Short mmCIF file of C-alpha atoms in Angstrom, two decimals:
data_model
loop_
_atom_site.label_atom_id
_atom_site.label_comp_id
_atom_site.label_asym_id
_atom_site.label_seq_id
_atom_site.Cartn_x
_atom_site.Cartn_y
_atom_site.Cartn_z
CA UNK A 1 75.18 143.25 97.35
CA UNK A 2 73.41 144.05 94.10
CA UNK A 3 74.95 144.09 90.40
CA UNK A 4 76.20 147.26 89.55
CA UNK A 5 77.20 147.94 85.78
CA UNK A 6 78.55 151.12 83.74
CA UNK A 7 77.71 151.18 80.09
CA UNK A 8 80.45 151.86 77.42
CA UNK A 9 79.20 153.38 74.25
CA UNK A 10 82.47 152.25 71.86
CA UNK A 11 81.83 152.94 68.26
CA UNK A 12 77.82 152.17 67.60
CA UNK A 13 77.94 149.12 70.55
CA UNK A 14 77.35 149.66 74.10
CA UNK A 15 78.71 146.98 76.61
CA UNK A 16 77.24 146.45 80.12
CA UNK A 17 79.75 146.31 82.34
CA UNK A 18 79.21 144.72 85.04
CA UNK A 19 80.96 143.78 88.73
CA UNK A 20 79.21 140.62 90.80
CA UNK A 21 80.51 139.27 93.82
CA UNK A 22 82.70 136.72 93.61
CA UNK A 23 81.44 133.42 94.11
CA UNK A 24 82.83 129.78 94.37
CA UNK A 25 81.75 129.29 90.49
CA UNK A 26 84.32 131.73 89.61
CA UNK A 27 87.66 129.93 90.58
CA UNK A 28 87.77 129.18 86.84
CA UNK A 29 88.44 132.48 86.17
CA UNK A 30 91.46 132.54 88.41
CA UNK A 31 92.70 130.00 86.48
CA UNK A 32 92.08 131.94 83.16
CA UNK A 33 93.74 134.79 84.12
CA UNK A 34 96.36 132.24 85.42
CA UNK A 35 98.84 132.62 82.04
CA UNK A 36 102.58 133.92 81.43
CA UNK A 37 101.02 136.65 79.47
CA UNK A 38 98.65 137.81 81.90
CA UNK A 39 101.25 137.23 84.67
CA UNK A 40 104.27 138.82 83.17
CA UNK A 41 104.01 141.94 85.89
CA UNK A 42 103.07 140.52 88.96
CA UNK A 43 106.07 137.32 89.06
CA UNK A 44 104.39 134.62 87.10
CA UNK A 45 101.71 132.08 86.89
CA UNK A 46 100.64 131.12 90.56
CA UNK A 47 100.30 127.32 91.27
CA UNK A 48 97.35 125.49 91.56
CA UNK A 49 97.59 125.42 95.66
CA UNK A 50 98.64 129.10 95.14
CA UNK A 51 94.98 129.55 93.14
CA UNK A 52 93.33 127.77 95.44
CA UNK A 53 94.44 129.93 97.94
CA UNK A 54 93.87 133.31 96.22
CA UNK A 55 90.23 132.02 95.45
CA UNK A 56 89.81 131.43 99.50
CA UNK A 57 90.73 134.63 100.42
CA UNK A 58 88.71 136.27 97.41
CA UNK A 59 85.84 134.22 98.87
CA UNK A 60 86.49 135.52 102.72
CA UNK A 61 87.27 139.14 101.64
CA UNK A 62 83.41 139.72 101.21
CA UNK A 63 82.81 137.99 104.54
CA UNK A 64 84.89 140.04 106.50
CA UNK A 65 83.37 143.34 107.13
CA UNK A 66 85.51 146.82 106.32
CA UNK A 67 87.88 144.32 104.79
CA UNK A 68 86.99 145.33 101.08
CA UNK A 69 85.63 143.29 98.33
CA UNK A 70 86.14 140.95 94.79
CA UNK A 71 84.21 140.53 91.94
CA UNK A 72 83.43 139.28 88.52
CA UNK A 73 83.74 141.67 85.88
CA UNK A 74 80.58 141.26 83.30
CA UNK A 75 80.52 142.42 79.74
CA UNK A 76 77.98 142.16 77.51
CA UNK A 77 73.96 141.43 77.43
CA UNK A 78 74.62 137.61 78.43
CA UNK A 79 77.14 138.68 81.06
CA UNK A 80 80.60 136.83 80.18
CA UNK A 81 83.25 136.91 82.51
CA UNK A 82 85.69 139.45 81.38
CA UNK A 83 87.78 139.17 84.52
CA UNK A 84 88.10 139.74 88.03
CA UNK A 85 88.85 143.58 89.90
CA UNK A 86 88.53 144.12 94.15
CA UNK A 87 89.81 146.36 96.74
CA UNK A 88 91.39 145.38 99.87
CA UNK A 89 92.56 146.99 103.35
CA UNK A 90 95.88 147.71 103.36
CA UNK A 91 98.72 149.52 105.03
CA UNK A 92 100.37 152.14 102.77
CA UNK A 93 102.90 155.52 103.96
CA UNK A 94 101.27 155.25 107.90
CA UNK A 95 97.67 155.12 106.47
CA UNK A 96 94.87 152.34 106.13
CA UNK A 97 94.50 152.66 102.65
CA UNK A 98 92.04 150.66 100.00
CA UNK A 99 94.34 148.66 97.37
CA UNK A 100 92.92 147.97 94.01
CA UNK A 101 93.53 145.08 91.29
CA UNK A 102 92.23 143.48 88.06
CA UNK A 103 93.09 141.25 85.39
CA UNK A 104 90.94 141.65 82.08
CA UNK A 105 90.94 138.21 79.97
CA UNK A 106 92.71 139.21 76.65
CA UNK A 107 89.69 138.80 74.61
CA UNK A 108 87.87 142.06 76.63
CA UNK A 109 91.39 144.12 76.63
CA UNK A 110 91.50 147.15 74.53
CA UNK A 111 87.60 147.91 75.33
CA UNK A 112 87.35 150.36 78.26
CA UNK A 113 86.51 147.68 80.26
CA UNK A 114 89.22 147.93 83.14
CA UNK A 115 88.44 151.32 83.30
CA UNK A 116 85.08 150.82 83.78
CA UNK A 117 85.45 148.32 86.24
CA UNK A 118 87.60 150.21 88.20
CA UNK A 119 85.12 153.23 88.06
CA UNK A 120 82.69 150.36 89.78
CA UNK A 121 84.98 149.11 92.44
CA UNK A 122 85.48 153.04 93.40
CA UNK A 123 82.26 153.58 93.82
CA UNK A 124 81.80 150.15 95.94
CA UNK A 125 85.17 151.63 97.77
CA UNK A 126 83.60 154.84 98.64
CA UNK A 127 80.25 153.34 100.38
CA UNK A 128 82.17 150.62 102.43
CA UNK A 129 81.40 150.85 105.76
CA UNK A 130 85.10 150.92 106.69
CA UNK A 131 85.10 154.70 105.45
CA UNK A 132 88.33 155.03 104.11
CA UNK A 133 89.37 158.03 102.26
CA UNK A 134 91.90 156.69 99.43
CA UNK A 135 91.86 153.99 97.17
CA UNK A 136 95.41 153.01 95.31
CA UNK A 137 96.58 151.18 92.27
CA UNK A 138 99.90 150.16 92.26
CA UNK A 139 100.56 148.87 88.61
CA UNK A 140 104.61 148.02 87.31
CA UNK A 141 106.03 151.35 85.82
CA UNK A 142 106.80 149.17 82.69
CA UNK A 143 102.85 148.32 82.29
CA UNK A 144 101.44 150.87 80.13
CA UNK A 145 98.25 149.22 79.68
CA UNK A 146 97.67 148.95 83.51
CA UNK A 147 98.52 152.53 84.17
CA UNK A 148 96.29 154.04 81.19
CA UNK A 149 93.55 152.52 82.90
CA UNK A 150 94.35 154.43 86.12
CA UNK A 151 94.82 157.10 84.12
CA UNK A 152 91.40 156.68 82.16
CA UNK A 153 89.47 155.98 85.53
CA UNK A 154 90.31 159.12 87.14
CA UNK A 155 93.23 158.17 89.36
CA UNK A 156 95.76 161.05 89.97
CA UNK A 157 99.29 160.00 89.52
CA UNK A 158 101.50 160.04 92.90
CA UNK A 159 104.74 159.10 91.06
CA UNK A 160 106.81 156.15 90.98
CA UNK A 161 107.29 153.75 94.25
CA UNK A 162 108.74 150.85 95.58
CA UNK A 163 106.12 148.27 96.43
CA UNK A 164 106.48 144.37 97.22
CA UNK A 165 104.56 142.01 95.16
CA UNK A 166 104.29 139.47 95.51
CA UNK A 167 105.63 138.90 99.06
CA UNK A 168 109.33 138.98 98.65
CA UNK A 169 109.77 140.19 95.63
CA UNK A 170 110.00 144.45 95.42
CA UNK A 171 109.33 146.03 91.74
CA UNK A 172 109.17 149.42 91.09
CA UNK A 173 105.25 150.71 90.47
CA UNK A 174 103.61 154.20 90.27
CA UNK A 175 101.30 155.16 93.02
CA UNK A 176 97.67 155.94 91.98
CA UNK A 177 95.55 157.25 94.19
CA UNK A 178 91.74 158.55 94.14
CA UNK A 179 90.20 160.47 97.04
CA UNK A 180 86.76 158.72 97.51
CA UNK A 181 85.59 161.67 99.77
CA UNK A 182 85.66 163.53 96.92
CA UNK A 183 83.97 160.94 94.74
CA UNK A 184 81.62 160.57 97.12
CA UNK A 185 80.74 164.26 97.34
CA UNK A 186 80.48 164.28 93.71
CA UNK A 187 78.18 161.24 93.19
CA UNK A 188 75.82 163.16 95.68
CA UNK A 189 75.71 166.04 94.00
CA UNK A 190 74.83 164.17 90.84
CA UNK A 191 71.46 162.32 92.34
CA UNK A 192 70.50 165.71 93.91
CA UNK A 193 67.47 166.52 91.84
#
């Protein structure tokens, strides 16, 4: 899979943002995004076994095809990690549905870059072989950050929803969905000469 970016024209800079697969090397930046601050709406810091987990199946996602994806998010012209976004398979209302997440390092929030990044793992969404038609974000009610960059990457809001995260533990989130057939039909007709 090749490295697929979005520029950001903020002010007079322009970031690169980028998404590359994850990798081994990036198991650091599970650990980053590791903190009470960054953890606050998903039930806390994760133990190290817990990491090392998470990084497996990050690792096997991209193995497994039709399964979705993780990645890296890049910013910048030396390509720092900013933080990590994927899409998964998951059940959702009787329907296979892709499931979206990221986690933006404090020192990129505020930038665009979520919504960026999610704009990128769309796109990856919409040309996985698996076909599916929707891809969700599920962020806390409470987490305005989180749902302004649904908001800002063109997810339509489905309304508020009881989902379990993690397992065990049920908070209340809104439902964002995007309809990649209709993403897809619209990045077409954008290359069409």
């Amino acid at each position: 899979m090749t490295h697929s970016t979005e520029h950001r024209t903020t002010g007079e800079k322009t970031a690169h943002i980028g998404l590359v697969p994850w990798a081994d090397a990036d198991f650091d930046l599970l650990l980053n995004n590791n903190a009470p601050e960054m953890t606050a709406h998903l039930g806390g810091p994760e133990t190290l076994d817990q990491l090392m987990d998470r990084h497996r199946r990050y690792l096997a996602l991209s193995t497994l095809d039709g399964h979705g994806r993780m990645f890296r998010i890049t910013a910048g012209p030396d390509a720092p990690a900013a933080g990590s976004i994927g899409y998964w398979a998951t059940p959702w209302q009787g329907e296979r549905i892709w499931e979206t997440g990221w986690g933006v390092l404090p020192g990129y929030q505020g930038r665009g870059i979520a919504a960026a990044a999610a704009r990128l793992v769309a796109a990856h969404a919409a040309a996985d072989r698996a076909r599916l038609r929707h891809l969700h974000a599920f962020p806390a009610v409470d987490h305005r950050a989180s749902n302004g960059v649904c908001r800002s990457a063109g997810f339509t809001l489905r309304g508020p929803c009881d989902f379990e995260y993690p397992k065990g533990r049920a908070i209340r989130c809104h439902d964002w969905h995007l309809d990649l057939r209709t993403l897809s039909r619209a990045s077409s007709r954008s290359e069409t000469p």
